[in-house]
């Protein structure tokens, strides 16, 4: 029942209904067990495909400036899409990996709950501009990453420890950018981004915890294993800007940060 209900929530493409289904499910989490011998489905398309036009990343509108409502909307829409995608990613993590400790499911359901709240915060700002989620084209890179990470080790390495960790870096840069605009929506966006940044650190930390647990189970050295996986997924993975403070809080070692950027001091 736990996994069947998750499948229903993940595939639901009516946002208010999706969130209500999740809330009802999450409130009753203690009624479920996490045992299943059924093979999880491989999802062919993301739940947002019915209301968002999916294009290659190069075709997504660029987030340049904040001078007009449309420019504000493009900026906020991109963040809303990341947050919405993160909801399904967290739910898919619970759905895909079965017969694990209850702690695992509680961790990623908590992440999904946070991501829903983050989406609502950003979406409310987006709607103040006169636009809504789905009004601009999106890419499906995060969904494709979920398709490519069908084992727990690579899922933890690539989704929380790569993509979400990159979000810690990007968030800090977006806040600095928005401080250049004396605008009410810009000010509100900064406050929301600060909330997201603070709450995303524990998300990455959860990924770090389960990645290292899986490395231990498989008798693998975590740092070497992490970069071997990253190297399989990305051609150019060296980083220019790192939010060192946030990444250290999220479980990254100084050694890892220096591999990502040899000029880092920590």
Coordinates of C-alpha atoms in Angstrom, one line a residue:
X1 CA 0.0 0.0 0.0
X2 CA 2.9 2.4 0.8
X3 CA 4.5 2.1 -2.6
X4 CA 1.2 2.0 -4.5
X5 CA 0.1 5.2 -2.8
X6 CA 3.5 6.8 -3.6
X7 CA 3.1 5.8 -7.3
X8 CA -0.2 7.5 -7.4
X9 CA 1.2 10.7 -5.8
X10 CA 4.2 10.8 -8.1
X11 CA 2.2 10.4 -11.3
X12 CA -0.5 12.8 -10.3
X13 CA -0.3 15.9 -12.5
X14 CA -3.0 18.0 -10.7
X15 CA -0.9 20.1 -8.3
X16 CA -3.5 20.8 -5.6
X17 CA -4.7 17.2 -5.7
X18 CA -1.1 15.9 -5.6
X19 CA -0.3 18.0 -2.5
X20 CA -3.5 16.9 -0.8
X21 CA -2.7 13.2 -1.6
X22 CA 0.7 13.7 -0.1
X23 CA -0.6 15.4 3.0
X24 CA -3.1 12.7 3.7
X25 CA -0.4 10.0 3.1
X26 CA 2.2 11.7 5.2
X27 CA -0.1 12.2 8.2
X28 CA -0.8 8.5 8.2
X29 CA 2.8 7.3 7.7
X30 CA 2.8 5.1 10.8
X31 CA 0.1 2.9 9.4
X32 CA 2.4 1.7 6.6
X33 CA 5.2 -0.8 6.4
X34 CA 7.9 -0.7 3.8
X35 CA 8.1 -4.2 2.6
X36 CA 7.5 -5.0 -1.0
X37 CA 8.7 -7.7 -3.5
X38 CA 7.1 -5.9 -6.4
X39 CA 9.5 -4.2 -8.9
X40 CA 9.1 -0.4 -9.0
X41 CA 7.9 1.0 -12.3
X42 CA 10.3 2.9 -14.6
X43 CA 8.6 6.3 -15.2
X44 CA 8.8 7.3 -18.8
X45 CA 7.8 10.9 -18.4
X46 CA 7.6 13.5 -15.5
X47 CA 4.3 14.4 -13.9
X48 CA 4.7 18.0 -15.1
X49 CA 4.8 16.9 -18.8
X50 CA 1.0 17.5 -19.1
X51 CA 1.2 21.2 -18.2
X52 CA 4.8 22.3 -19.0
X53 CA 6.4 22.4 -22.4
X54 CA 9.7 20.4 -22.2
X55 CA 12.6 21.7 -24.3
X56 CA 16.4 21.1 -24.3
X57 CA 18.2 23.1 -21.6
X58 CA 19.6 25.5 -24.2
X59 CA 16.1 26.5 -25.2
X60 CA 14.8 27.4 -21.7
X61 CA 14.4 31.2 -21.2
X62 CA 17.5 32.7 -19.6
X63 CA 17.2 34.3 -16.2
X64 CA 18.5 37.7 -17.1
X65 CA 17.5 40.8 -15.0
X66 CA 14.6 41.5 -12.8
X67 CA 13.4 44.8 -14.4
X68 CA 10.0 43.6 -15.7
X69 CA 7.3 41.3 -14.6
X70 CA 8.2 38.9 -17.4
X71 CA 11.9 38.8 -16.3
X72 CA 10.9 38.3 -12.7
X73 CA 8.6 35.5 -13.8
X74 CA 11.3 33.8 -15.9
X75 CA 13.6 33.8 -12.9
X76 CA 11.0 32.6 -10.4
X77 CA 9.6 30.0 -12.9
X78 CA 13.0 28.4 -13.2
X79 CA 13.2 28.0 -9.4
X80 CA 9.6 26.8 -9.1
X81 CA 10.4 24.1 -11.6
X82 CA 13.5 23.0 -9.7
X83 CA 11.4 22.8 -6.5
X84 CA 8.5 20.9 -8.2
X85 CA 11.0 18.5 -9.7
X86 CA 12.6 18.0 -6.3
X87 CA 9.2 16.9 -4.9
X88 CA 9.0 14.0 -7.3
X89 CA 12.6 13.2 -6.9
X90 CA 12.2 12.8 -3.1
X91 CA 9.0 10.7 -3.6
X92 CA 10.7 8.6 -6.3
X93 CA 13.6 7.9 -3.9
X94 CA 11.0 6.5 -1.4
X95 CA 9.2 4.6 -4.1
X96 CA 12.2 3.1 -5.9
X97 CA 14.3 1.7 -3.1
X98 CA 12.4 -0.9 -1.0
X99 CA 12.7 -2.9 2.2
X100 CA 15.0 -0.4 3.8
X101 CA 15.0 1.0 7.3
X102 CA 12.0 3.2 8.3
X103 CA 14.5 6.0 8.9
X104 CA 15.2 6.1 5.1
X105 CA 11.6 6.7 4.2
X106 CA 11.0 9.2 6.9
X107 CA 14.1 11.2 5.7
X108 CA 12.9 11.5 2.1
X109 CA 9.3 12.1 2.9
X110 CA 10.5 14.9 5.1
X111 CA 12.4 16.2 2.1
X112 CA 9.3 16.0 -0.1
X113 CA 7.3 17.9 2.5
X114 CA 9.9 20.6 2.6
X115 CA 10.0 20.8 -1.2
X116 CA 6.3 21.2 -1.4
X117 CA 6.5 24.1 1.0
X118 CA 9.4 25.6 -1.0
X119 CA 7.4 25.3 -4.2
X120 CA 4.4 27.0 -2.7
X121 CA 6.6 29.9 -1.5
X122 CA 8.2 30.5 -4.9
X123 CA 4.9 29.9 -6.8
X124 CA 3.1 32.6 -4.7
X125 CA 5.8 35.1 -5.8
X126 CA 5.6 33.9 -9.4
X127 CA 1.8 34.5 -9.4
X128 CA 2.4 38.0 -8.1
X129 CA 4.0 38.7 -11.5
X130 CA 0.9 37.7 -13.3
X131 CA 2.3 34.3 -14.5
X132 CA 1.9 30.8 -13.3
X133 CA 3.9 27.6 -13.3
X134 CA 3.7 26.1 -16.8
X135 CA 3.8 29.5 -18.6
X136 CA 7.4 29.0 -19.7
X137 CA 9.2 26.1 -21.3
X138 CA 11.3 23.8 -18.9
X139 CA 13.9 21.2 -19.3
X140 CA 13.7 17.7 -17.7
X141 CA 17.4 17.2 -16.7
X142 CA 16.5 16.3 -13.1
X143 CA 13.9 13.8 -14.3
X144 CA 16.4 12.3 -16.7
X145 CA 18.9 12.1 -13.8
X146 CA 16.3 10.1 -11.8
X147 CA 15.9 7.7 -14.8
X148 CA 19.6 7.2 -14.9
X149 CA 20.0 6.5 -11.2
X150 CA 18.1 3.3 -10.6
X151 CA 20.4 2.1 -7.8
X152 CA 20.7 3.6 -4.4
X153 CA 24.4 4.4 -4.5
X154 CA 24.2 6.5 -7.7
X155 CA 20.9 8.1 -6.7
X156 CA 22.4 9.4 -3.5
X157 CA 25.6 10.5 -5.2
X158 CA 23.9 12.3 -8.1
X159 CA 20.7 13.8 -6.8
X160 CA 21.4 15.1 -3.3
X161 CA 25.2 15.1 -3.4
X162 CA 25.6 16.6 -6.9
X163 CA 22.4 18.5 -8.0
X164 CA 21.1 19.6 -4.6
X165 CA 24.6 20.5 -3.5
X166 CA 25.0 22.6 -6.6
X167 CA 21.8 24.3 -5.6
X168 CA 23.6 25.4 -2.4
X169 CA 26.1 27.2 -4.6
X170 CA 23.6 28.7 -6.9
X171 CA 21.3 29.9 -4.2
X172 CA 24.0 32.0 -2.6
X173 CA 24.7 33.6 -6.0
X174 CA 21.0 34.3 -6.7
X175 CA 20.6 36.1 -3.4
X176 CA 23.6 38.3 -4.2
X177 CA 22.1 39.1 -7.6
X178 CA 18.7 40.0 -6.2
X179 CA 20.3 42.5 -3.8
X180 CA 20.9 44.7 -6.8
X181 CA 17.2 45.4 -7.2
X182 CA 15.2 47.7 -5.1
X183 CA 12.0 45.9 -5.7
X184 CA 9.4 44.3 -3.4
X185 CA 9.3 41.0 -5.2
X186 CA 13.1 40.9 -5.2
X187 CA 13.2 41.5 -1.4
X188 CA 10.6 38.8 -0.8
X189 CA 12.5 36.4 -3.1
X190 CA 15.6 36.9 -1.1
X191 CA 13.8 36.0 2.1
X192 CA 12.4 32.8 0.4
X193 CA 15.7 31.8 -1.0
X194 CA 17.3 32.2 2.4
X195 CA 14.7 29.8 3.8
X196 CA 15.3 27.3 1.0
X197 CA 19.1 27.6 1.4
X198 CA 18.9 26.9 5.1
X199 CA 16.5 23.9 4.6
X200 CA 18.3 22.4 1.7
X201 CA 21.5 21.9 3.7
X202 CA 19.8 19.0 5.7
X203 CA 18.5 17.6 2.4
X204 CA 22.1 17.2 1.1
X205 CA 23.1 16.0 4.5
X206 CA 20.6 13.2 4.3
X207 CA 21.9 12.2 0.9
X208 CA 25.4 12.3 2.4
X209 CA 24.3 10.0 5.2
X210 CA 22.7 7.4 3.0
X211 CA 25.5 7.5 0.4
X212 CA 28.0 6.7 3.0
X213 CA 25.9 4.0 4.6
X214 CA 25.6 2.4 1.1
X215 CA 29.3 2.7 0.6
X216 CA 29.9 1.0 3.9
X217 CA 27.5 -1.8 3.0
X218 CA 29.3 -2.4 -0.3
X219 CA 32.8 -2.0 1.2
X220 CA 33.6 1.1 -0.9
X221 CA 35.7 4.1 -0.1
X222 CA 33.3 7.1 -0.2
X223 CA 35.4 9.9 -1.7
X224 CA 36.8 7.7 -4.5
X225 CA 33.4 6.2 -5.2
X226 CA 31.7 9.6 -5.3
X227 CA 34.0 11.0 -7.9
X228 CA 34.0 7.8 -10.0
X229 CA 30.2 8.1 -10.2
X230 CA 30.3 11.8 -10.9
X231 CA 32.9 11.1 -13.7
X232 CA 30.5 8.7 -15.3
X233 CA 27.7 11.2 -15.4
X234 CA 29.4 14.5 -16.2
X235 CA 32.3 15.3 -18.6
X236 CA 33.3 18.6 -17.0
X237 CA 32.5 18.5 -13.2
X238 CA 35.1 20.9 -11.8
X239 CA 33.5 23.8 -10.0
X240 CA 34.2 27.5 -10.1
X241 CA 32.1 28.7 -7.2
X242 CA 31.4 26.7 -4.1
X243 CA 29.3 27.6 -1.0
X244 CA 32.0 26.1 1.2
X245 CA 30.3 26.8 4.5
X246 CA 27.0 25.2 3.4
X247 CA 28.7 22.2 1.8
X248 CA 30.8 21.5 4.9
X249 CA 27.6 21.6 7.0
X250 CA 26.0 19.2 4.5
X251 CA 28.7 16.5 4.9
X252 CA 31.3 17.3 2.3
X253 CA 34.8 17.0 3.4
X254 CA 37.5 19.6 2.8
X255 CA 39.3 17.0 0.7
X256 CA 36.2 16.7 -1.6
X257 CA 35.9 20.4 -2.0
X258 CA 39.5 20.7 -3.0
X259 CA 39.0 18.1 -5.6
X260 CA 36.0 20.1 -7.0
X261 CA 38.0 23.3 -6.9
X262 CA 41.7 23.1 -6.0
X263 CA 41.8 26.8 -5.1
X264 CA 39.3 26.3 -2.3
X265 CA 40.5 27.1 1.3
X266 CA 38.8 25.3 4.1

